[in-house]
Coordinates of C-alpha atoms and ligand atoms in Angstrom, one line a residue:
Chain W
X22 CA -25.0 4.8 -16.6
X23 CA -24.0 7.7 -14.6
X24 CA -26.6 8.8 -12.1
X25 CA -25.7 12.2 -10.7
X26 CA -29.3 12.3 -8.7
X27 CA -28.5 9.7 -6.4
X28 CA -26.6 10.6 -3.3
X29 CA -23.5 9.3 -3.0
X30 CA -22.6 6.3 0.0
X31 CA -19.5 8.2 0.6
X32 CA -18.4 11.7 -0.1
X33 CA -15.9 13.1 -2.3
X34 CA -14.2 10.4 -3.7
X35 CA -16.6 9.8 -7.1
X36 CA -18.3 12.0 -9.8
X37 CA -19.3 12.5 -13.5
X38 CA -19.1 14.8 -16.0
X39 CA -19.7 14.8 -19.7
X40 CA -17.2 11.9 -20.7
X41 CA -18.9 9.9 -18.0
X42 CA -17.9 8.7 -14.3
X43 CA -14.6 9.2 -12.9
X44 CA -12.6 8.5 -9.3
X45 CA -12.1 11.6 -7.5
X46 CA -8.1 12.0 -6.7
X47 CA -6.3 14.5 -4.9
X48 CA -3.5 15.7 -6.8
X49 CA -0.7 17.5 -4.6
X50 CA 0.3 20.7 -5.3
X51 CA 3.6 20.4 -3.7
X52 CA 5.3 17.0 -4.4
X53 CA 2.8 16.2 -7.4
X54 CA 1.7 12.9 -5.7
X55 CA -1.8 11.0 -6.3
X56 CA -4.2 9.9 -3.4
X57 CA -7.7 8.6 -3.4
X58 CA -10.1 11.2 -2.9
X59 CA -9.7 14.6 -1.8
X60 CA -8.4 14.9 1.9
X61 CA -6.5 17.2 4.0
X62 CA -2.9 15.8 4.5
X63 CA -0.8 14.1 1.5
X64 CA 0.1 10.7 2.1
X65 CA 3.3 11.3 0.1
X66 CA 5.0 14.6 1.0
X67 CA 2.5 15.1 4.2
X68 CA 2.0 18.8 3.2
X69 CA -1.6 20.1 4.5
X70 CA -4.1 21.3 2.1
X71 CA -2.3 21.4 -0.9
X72 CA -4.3 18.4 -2.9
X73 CA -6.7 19.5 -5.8
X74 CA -9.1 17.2 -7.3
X75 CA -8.3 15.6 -11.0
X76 CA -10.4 12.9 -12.4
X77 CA -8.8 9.4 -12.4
X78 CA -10.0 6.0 -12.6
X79 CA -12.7 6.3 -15.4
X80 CA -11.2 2.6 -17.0
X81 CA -8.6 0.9 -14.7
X82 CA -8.0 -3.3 -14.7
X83 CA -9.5 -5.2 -12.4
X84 CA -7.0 -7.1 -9.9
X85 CA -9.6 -9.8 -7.5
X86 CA -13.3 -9.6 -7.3
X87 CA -16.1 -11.8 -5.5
X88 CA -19.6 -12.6 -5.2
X89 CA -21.1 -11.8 -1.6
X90 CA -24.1 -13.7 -0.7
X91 CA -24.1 -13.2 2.6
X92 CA -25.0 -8.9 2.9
X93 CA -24.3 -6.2 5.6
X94 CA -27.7 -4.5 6.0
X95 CA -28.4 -2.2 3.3
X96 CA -27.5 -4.6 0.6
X97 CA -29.1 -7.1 -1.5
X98 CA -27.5 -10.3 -2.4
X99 CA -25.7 -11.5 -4.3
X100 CA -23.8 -8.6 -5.7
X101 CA -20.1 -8.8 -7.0
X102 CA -17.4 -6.8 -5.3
X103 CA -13.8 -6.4 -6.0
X104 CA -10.3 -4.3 -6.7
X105 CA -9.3 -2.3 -9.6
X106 CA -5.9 -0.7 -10.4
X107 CA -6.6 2.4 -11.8
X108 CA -2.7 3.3 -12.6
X109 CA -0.2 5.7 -10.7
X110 CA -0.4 2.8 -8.3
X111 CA -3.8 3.6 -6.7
X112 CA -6.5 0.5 -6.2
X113 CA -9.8 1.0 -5.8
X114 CA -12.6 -1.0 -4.5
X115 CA -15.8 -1.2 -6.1
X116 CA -18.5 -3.1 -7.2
X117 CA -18.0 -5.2 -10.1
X118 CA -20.2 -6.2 -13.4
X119 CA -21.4 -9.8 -12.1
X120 CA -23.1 -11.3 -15.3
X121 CA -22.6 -11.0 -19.0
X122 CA -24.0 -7.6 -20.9
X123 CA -25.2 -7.8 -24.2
X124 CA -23.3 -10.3 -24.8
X125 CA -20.1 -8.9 -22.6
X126 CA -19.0 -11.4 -20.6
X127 CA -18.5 -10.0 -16.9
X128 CA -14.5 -9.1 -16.1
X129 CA -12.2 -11.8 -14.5
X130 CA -8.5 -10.4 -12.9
X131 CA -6.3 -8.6 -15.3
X132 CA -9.3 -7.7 -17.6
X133 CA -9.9 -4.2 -19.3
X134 CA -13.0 -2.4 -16.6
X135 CA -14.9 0.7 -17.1
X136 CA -16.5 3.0 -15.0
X137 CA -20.0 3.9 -14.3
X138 CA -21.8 5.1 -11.0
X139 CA -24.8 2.7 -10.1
X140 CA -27.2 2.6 -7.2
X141 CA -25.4 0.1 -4.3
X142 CA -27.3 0.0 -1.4
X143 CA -30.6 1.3 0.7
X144 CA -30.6 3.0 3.5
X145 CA -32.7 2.0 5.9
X146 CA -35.7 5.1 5.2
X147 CA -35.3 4.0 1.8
X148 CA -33.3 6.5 0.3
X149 CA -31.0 4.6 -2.6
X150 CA -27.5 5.8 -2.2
X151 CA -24.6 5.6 -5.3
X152 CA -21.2 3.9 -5.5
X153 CA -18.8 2.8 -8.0
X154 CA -19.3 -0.1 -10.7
X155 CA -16.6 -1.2 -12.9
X156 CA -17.7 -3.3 -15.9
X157 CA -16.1 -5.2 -19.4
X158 CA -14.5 -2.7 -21.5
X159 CA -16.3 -4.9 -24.9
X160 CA -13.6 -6.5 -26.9
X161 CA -10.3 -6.4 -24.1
X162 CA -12.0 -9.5 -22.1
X163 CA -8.7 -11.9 -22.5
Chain U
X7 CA 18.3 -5.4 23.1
X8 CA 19.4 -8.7 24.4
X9 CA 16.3 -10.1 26.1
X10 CA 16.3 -12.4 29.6
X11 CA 14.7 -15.4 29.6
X12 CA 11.1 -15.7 30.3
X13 CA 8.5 -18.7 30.0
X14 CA 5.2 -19.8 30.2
X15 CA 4.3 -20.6 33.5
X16 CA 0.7 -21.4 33.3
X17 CA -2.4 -21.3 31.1
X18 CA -6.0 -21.1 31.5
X19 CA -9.0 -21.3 29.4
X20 CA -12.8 -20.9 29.2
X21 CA -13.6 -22.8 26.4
X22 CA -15.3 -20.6 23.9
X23 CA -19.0 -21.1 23.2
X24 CA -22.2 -18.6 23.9
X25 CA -22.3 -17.9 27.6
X26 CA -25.7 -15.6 27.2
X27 CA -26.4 -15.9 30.6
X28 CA -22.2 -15.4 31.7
X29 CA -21.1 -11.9 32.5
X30 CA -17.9 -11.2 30.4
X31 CA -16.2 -10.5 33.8
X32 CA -16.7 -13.7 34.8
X33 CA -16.3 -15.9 31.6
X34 CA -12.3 -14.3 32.2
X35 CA -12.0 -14.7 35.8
X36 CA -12.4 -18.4 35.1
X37 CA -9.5 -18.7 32.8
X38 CA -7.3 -16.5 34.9
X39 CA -7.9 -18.5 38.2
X40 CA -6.8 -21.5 36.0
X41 CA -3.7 -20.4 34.4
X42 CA -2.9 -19.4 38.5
X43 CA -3.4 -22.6 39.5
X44 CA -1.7 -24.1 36.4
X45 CA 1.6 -21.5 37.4
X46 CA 1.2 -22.5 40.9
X47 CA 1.2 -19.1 42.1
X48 CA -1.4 -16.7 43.9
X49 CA -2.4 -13.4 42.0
X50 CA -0.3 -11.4 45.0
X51 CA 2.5 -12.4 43.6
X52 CA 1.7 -10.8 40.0
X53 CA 3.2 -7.5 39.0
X54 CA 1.3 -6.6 35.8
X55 CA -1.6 -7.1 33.9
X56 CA -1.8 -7.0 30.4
X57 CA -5.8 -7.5 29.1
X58 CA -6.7 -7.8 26.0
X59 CA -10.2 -7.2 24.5
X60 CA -12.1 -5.3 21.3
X61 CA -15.8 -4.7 22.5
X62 CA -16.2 -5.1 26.3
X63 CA -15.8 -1.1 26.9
X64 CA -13.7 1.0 29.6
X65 CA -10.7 -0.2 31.8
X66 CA -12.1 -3.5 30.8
X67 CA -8.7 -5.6 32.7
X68 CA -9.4 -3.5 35.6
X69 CA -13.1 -4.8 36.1
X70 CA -12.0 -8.6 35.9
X71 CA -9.6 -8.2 38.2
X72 CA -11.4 -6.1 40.5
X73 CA -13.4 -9.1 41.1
X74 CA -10.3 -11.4 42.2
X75 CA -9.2 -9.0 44.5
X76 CA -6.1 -8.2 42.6
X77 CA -3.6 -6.3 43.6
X78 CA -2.5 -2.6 42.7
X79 CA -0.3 -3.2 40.1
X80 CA 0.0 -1.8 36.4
X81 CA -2.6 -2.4 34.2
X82 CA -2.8 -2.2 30.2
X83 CA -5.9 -3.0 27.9
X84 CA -4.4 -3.8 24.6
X85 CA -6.5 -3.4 21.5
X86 CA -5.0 -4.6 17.9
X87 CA -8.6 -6.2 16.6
X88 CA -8.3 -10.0 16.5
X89 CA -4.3 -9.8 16.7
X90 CA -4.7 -8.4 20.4
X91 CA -4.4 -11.7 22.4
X92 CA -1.4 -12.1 21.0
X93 CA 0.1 -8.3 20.9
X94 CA -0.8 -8.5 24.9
X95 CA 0.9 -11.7 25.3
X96 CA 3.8 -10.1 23.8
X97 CA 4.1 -7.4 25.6
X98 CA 4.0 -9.0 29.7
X99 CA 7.1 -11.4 27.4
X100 CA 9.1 -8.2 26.5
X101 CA 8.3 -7.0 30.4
X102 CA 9.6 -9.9 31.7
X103 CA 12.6 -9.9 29.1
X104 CA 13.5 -6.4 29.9
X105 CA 13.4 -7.0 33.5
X106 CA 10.7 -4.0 34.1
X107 CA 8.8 -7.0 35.8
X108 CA 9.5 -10.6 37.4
X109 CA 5.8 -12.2 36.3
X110 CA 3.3 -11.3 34.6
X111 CA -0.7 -11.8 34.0
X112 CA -2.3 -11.9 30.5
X113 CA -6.1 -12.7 30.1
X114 CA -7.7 -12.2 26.6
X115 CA -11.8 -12.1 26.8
X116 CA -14.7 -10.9 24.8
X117 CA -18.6 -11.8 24.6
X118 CA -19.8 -11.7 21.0
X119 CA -23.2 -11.6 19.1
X120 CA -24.3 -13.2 16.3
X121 CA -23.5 -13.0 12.4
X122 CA -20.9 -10.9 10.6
X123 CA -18.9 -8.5 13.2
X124 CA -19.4 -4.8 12.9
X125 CA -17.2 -2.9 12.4
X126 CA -17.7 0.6 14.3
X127 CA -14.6 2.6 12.4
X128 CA -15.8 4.6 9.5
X129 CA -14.3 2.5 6.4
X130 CA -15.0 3.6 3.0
X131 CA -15.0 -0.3 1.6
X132 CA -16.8 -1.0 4.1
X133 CA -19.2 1.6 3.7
X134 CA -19.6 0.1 -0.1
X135 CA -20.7 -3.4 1.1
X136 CA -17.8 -5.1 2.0
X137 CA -17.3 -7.9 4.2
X138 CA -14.7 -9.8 6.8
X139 CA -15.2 -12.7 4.9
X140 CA -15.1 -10.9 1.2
X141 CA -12.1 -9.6 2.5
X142 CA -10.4 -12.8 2.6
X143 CA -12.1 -14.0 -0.6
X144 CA -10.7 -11.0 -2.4
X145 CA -7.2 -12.6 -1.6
X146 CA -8.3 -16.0 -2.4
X147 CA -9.6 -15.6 -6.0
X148 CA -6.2 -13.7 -6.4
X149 CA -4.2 -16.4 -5.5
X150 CA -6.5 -19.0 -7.7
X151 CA -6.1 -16.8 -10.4
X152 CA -2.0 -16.3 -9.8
X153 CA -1.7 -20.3 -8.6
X154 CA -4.4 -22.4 -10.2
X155 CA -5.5 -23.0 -6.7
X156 CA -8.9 -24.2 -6.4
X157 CA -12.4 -23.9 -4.2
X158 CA -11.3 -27.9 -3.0
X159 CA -8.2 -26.1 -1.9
X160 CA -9.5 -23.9 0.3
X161 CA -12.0 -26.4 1.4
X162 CA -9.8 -29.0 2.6
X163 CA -8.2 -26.9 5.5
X164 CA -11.6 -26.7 6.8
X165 CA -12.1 -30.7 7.1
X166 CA -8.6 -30.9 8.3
X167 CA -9.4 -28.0 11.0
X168 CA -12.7 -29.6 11.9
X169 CA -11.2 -33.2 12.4
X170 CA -8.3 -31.6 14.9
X171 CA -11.1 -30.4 16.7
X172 CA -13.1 -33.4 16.9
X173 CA -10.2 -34.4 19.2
X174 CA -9.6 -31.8 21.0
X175 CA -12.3 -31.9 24.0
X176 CA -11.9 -27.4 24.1
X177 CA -13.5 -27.3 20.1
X178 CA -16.7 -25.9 20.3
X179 CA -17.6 -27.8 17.0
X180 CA -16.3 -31.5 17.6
X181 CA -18.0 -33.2 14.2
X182 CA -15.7 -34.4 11.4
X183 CA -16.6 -32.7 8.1
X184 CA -16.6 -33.9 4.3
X185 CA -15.1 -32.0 1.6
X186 CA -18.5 -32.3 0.2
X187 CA -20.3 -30.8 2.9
X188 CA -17.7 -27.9 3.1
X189 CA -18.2 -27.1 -0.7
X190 CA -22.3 -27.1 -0.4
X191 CA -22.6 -25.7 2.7
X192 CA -24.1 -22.0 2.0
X193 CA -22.1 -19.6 -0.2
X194 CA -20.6 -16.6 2.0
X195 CA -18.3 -14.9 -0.7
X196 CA -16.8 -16.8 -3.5
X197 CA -14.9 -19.4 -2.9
X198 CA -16.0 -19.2 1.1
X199 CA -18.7 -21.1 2.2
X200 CA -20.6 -20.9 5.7
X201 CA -18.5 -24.0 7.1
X202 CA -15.1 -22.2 6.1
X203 CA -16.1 -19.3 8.4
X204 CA -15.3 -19.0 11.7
X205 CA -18.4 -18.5 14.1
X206 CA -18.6 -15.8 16.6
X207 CA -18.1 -16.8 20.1
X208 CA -17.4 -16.0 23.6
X209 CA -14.7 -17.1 26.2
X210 CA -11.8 -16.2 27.6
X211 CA -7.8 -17.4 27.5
X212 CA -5.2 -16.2 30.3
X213 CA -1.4 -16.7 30.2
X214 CA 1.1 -16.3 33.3
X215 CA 4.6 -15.6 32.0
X216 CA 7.4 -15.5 34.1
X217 CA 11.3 -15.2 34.7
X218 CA 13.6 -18.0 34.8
X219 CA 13.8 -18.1 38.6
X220 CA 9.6 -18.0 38.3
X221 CA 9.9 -21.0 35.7
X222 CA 12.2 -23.0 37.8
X223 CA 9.8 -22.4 41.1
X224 CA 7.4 -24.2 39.4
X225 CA 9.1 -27.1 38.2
X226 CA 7.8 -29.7 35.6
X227 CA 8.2 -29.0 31.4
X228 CA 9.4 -25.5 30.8
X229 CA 7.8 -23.3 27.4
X230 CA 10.5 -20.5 26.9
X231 CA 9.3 -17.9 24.3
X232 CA 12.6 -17.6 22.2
X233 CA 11.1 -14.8 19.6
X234 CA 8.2 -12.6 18.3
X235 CA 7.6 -10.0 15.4
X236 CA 4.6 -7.4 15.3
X237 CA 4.0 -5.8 12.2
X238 CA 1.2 -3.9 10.6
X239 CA 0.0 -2.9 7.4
X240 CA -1.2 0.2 6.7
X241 CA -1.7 0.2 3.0
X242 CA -4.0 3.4 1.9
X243 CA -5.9 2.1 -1.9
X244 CA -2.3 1.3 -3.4
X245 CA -1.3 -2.1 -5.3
X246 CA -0.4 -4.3 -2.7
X247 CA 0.0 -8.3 -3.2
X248 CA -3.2 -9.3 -1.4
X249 CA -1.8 -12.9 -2.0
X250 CA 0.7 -12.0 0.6
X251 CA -2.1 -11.7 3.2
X252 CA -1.6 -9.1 6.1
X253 CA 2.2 -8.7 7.7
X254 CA 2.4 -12.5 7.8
X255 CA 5.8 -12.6 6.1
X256 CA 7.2 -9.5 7.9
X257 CA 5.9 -10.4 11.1
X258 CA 6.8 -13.9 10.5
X259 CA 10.7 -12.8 9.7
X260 CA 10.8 -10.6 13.0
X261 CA 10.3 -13.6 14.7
X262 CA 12.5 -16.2 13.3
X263 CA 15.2 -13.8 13.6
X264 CA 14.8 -13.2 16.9
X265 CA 14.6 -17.2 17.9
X266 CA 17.4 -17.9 14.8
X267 CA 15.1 -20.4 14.0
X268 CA 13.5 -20.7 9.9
X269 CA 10.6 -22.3 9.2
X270 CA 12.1 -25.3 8.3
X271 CA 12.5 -26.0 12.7
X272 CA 8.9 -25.5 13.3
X273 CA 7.0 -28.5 15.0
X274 CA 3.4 -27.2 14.7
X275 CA 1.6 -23.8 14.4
X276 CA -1.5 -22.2 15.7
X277 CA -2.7 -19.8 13.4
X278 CA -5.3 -17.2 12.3
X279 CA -7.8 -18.9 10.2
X280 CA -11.0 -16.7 10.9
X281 CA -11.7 -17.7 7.2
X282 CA -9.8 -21.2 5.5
X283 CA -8.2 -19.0 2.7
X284 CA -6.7 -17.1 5.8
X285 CA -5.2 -20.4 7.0
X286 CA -3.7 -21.4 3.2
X287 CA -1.8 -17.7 2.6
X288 CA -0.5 -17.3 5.8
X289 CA 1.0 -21.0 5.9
X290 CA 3.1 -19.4 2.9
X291 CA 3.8 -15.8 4.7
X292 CA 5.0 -18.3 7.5
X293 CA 7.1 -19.9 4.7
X294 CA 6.2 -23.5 5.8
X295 CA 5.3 -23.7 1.9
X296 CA 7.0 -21.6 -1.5
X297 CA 4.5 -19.2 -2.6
X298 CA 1.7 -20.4 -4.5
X299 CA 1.8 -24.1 -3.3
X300 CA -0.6 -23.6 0.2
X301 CA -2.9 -26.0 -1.7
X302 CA -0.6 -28.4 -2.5
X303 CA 0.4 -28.4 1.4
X304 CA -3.1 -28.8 2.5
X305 CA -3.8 -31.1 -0.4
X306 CA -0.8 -33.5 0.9
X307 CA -1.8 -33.6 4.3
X308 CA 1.4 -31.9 5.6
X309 CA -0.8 -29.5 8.0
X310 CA -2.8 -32.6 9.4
X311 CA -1.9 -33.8 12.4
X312 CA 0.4 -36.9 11.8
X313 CA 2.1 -34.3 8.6
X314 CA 5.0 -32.5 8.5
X315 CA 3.7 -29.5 10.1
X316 CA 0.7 -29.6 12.1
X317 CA -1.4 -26.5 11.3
X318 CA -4.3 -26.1 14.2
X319 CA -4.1 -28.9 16.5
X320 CA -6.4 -27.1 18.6
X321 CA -9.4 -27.3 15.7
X322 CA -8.4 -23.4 15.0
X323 CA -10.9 -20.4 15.0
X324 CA -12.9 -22.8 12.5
X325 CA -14.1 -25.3 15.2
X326 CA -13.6 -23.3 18.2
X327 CA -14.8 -20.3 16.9
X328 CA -13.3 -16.7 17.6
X329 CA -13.9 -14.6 20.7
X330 CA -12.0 -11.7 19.1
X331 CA -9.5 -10.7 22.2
X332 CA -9.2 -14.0 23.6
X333 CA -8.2 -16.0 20.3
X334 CA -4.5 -15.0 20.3
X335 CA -4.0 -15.8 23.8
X336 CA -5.9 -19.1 23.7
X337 CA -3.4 -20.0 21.2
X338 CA -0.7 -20.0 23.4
X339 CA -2.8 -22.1 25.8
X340 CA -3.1 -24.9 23.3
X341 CA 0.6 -24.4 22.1
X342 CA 1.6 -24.7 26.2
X343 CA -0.1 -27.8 26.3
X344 CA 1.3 -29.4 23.1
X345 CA 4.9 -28.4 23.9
X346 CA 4.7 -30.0 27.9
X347 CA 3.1 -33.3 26.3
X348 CA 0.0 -32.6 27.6
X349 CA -2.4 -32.2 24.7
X350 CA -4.2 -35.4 25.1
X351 CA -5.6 -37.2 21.9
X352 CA -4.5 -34.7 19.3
X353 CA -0.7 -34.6 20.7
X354 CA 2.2 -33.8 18.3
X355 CA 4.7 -35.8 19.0
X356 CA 8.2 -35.0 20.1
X357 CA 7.2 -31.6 19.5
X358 CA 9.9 -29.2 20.3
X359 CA 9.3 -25.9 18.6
X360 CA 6.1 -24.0 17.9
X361 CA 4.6 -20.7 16.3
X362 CA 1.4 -18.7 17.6
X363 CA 0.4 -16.3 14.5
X364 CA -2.2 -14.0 15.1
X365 CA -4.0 -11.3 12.6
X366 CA -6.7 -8.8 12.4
X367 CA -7.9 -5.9 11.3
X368 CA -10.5 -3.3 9.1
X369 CA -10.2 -4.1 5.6
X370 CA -7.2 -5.4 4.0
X371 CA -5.0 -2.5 4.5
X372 CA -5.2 -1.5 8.0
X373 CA -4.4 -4.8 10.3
X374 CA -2.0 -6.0 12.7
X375 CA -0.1 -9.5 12.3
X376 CA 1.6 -11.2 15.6
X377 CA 4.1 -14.0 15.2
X378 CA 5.7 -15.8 18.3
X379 CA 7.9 -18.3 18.8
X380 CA 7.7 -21.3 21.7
X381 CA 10.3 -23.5 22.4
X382 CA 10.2 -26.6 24.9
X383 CA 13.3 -26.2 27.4
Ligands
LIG416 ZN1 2.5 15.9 -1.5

């Protein structure tokens, strides 16, 4: 489940709070567009500084996914990867739910995914750093 | 704009392999002295350089050429990733069109390690554990889960590839592969396996393009380039069809507009296929298939050579593997040859009318895509 003690791969872009992990987005003050993560400049309306950070992406439907066997360093193999739409048109890459869960079977494209932010790679003092993992919402497999 | 005429005059290559013991410098020299030769002209009588490259560092043209005693002309190092060959060869074309210069030098080089590239941008995806090769697979179990297209699918261009380069004696990798030994070869990212990867690789292509007077100097079977489109995707974590991989069909539309050609005209292709599901979507964003059918094409044998459209003649990045900035130009070496008559034992016959498509990039949503169109005069 969520696992606020782990430092994150990458900053600013995922968190958790009490209904459980979420995709950071930067809302824009001034034209009321969406982006991924928090950033300076908005991509739609190209004002500066006026995004503030919502939570998006806590269930989302998963577009592609894979299984890498062959791993940048960092990573063990095999681990499942893909894209999920989290609505408002963003996509998000992630890691994916490779096997079956209690009896879940692990999401194909257009399935039902849910959130949750998992230890996803090592670096190399050893230090286990967080990303996100979208898994089988139980019962909206199709 | 209307563009002037300008050709392919000569082409060289260094056929790509590992060259540990080559200096980068010199693995290019080699192909540029042999596209002079092949142009029949001395490098005095060049007035630009275009170079393209992705890892050799620093005015990289200017120290190959420094070597040949080249001289003081303008210089450009072109980086687009693996879409730079072709983005250099481009631009000496639209210098010659525009009549900025009479004849013009392109020489594509690079000296690679081993295993997957690195990427030195900062990349959030990549960051997370992604890979070239998942990159591609991303797009390939979309389109198997759009099309019905299957693992064998995407196997199959990789013994087709592999047989083309069996004849051609510039493959790097000149065995004949089985489906079966494509399918249980070692798992990269599902559905790629190891042998539908291409391998790093070093070498070096070069390129003399030149004005009609130039081409007529020269004599013998003229190459005209008649049309090319550059377009890039910048996508930024939005819902994008990855089944429409890279700018391929934009690209690819730029260019047969240009040449008022359609795909229909096209003789043979040289193409991008640094992974085989690569090879399969972009042979539809080339539109020499509907959507969705890329396995029936490869499945029929209409990209073999002998088929309707011969995808790869040269073996592809598959069997010659892929020096990042020399792949696009080598294409146009292997394209030259095929469109004078001269590609001996994998020749296409009667071939009139080719297409060099080129594509790279960081991820799926940052990347360039090249399309250029050849013509026999
Ligand atoms: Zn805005």
């Amino acid at each position: 489940m969520a696992d606020g003690s782990l430092a994150p791969a990458w900053d600013g872009v995922w968190d958790a709070d009490g209904e459980g992990a979420f995709m950071i987005g930067g809302r824009c003050g001034a034209c009321g567009g969406l982006a991924l993560g928090l950033r300076p400049i908005c991509p739609h309306c190209h004002k500066d500084g006026t995004l503030a950070a919502e939570a998006v992406g806590r269930r989302g439907r998963l577009y592609s996914a894979t299984v890498i066997h062959q791993a940048p360093p960092g990573f063990e193999a095999p681990y499942r990867v893909g894209y999920v739409d989290i609505g408002e048109g963003l996509r998000v890459f992630a890691h994916i739910q490779a096997e079956a869960e209690n009896g879940v079977p692990a999401p194909g494209p257009g399935d039902e995914v849910v959130l949750r932010i998992v230890a996803v790679k090592t670096d190399p003092d050893g230090t286990a750093r967080s990303g996100p993992f979208y898994a089988a919402v139980e019962g909206t497999a199709k | 704009m209307k563009l002037r005429r300008a050709g392919i005059m000569g082409v060289g290559l260094t056929p790509f392999d590992k060259y540990d013991d080559v200096p980068v410098e010199v693995i290019a020299q080699r192909a540029v002295i042999a596209a002079l030769a092949d142009a029949g002209i001395a490098l005095s009588d060049i007035n630009a350089v275009y170079a393209s490259h992705l890892y050799q560092g620093e005015v990289f043209g200017q120290r190959v050429m420094r070597g040949l005693h080249a001289p003081e002309v303008q210089l450009v190092n072109v980086e687009n990733a693996c879409a730079g060959g072709s983005s250099a060869v481009r631009a000496a074309w639209l210098s010659v069109g525009t009549e900025e210069h009479d004849l013009c030098l392109v020489v594509g080089a690079e000296k690679m390690g081993r295993g997957l590239i690195a990427f030195s941008s900062a990349d959030l995806e990549l960051t997370l554990g992604n890979t070239a090769p998942a990159q591609y697979a991303l797009a390939g179990q979309r389109h198997m889960h759009e099309f019905g297209t299957t693992a064998e699918d995407f196997a199959r261009v990789a013994v087709k590839s592999r047989h083309h380069g069996a004849l051609n004696p510039n493959s790097r990798f000149r065995e004949d592969v089985t489906l079966e030994e494509v399918l249980e070869s070692r798992p990269i990212a599902d559905p790629i396996t190891l042998l539908q990867c291409c391998r790093n690789g070093s070498g070096a292509a070069a390129v003399v393009i030149g004005s009609e007077a130039w081409c007529d100097k020269r004599g013998g079977p003229k190459v005209w380039i008649e049309g090319s489109g550059l377009r890039s995707v910048m996508g930024d974590s939005t819902e994008r069809d990855l089944t429409n991989f890279g700018a391929t069909r934009t690209a690819s539309a730029a260019a047969y507009e240009m040449a008022g050609i359609g795909p229909e005209d096209i003789d043979l292709v040289e193409l991008h296929d640094a992974f085989t599901v690569g090879e399969l979507l972009h042979c539809e964003g080339l539109g020499l298939c509907p959507k969705g059918e890329g396995g029936r094409l490869v499945r029929d044998g209409d990209t073999a050579l002998g088929g309707r459209v011969p995808v790869n003649t040269s073996g592809g990045l598959i069997s010659k593997s892929h020096p990042v900035g020399a792949t696009g130009v080598a294409q146009f070496a292997e394209l030259t040859w095929q469109l004078r008559g001269e590609a001996a034992g994998r020749q296409v016959e009667g071939a009139k009318t080719a297409l060099a498509h080129s594509q790279g990039g960081t991820g799926l949503e940052a990347g360039a895509t090249c399309v250029t169109i050849l013509a026999r005069g």
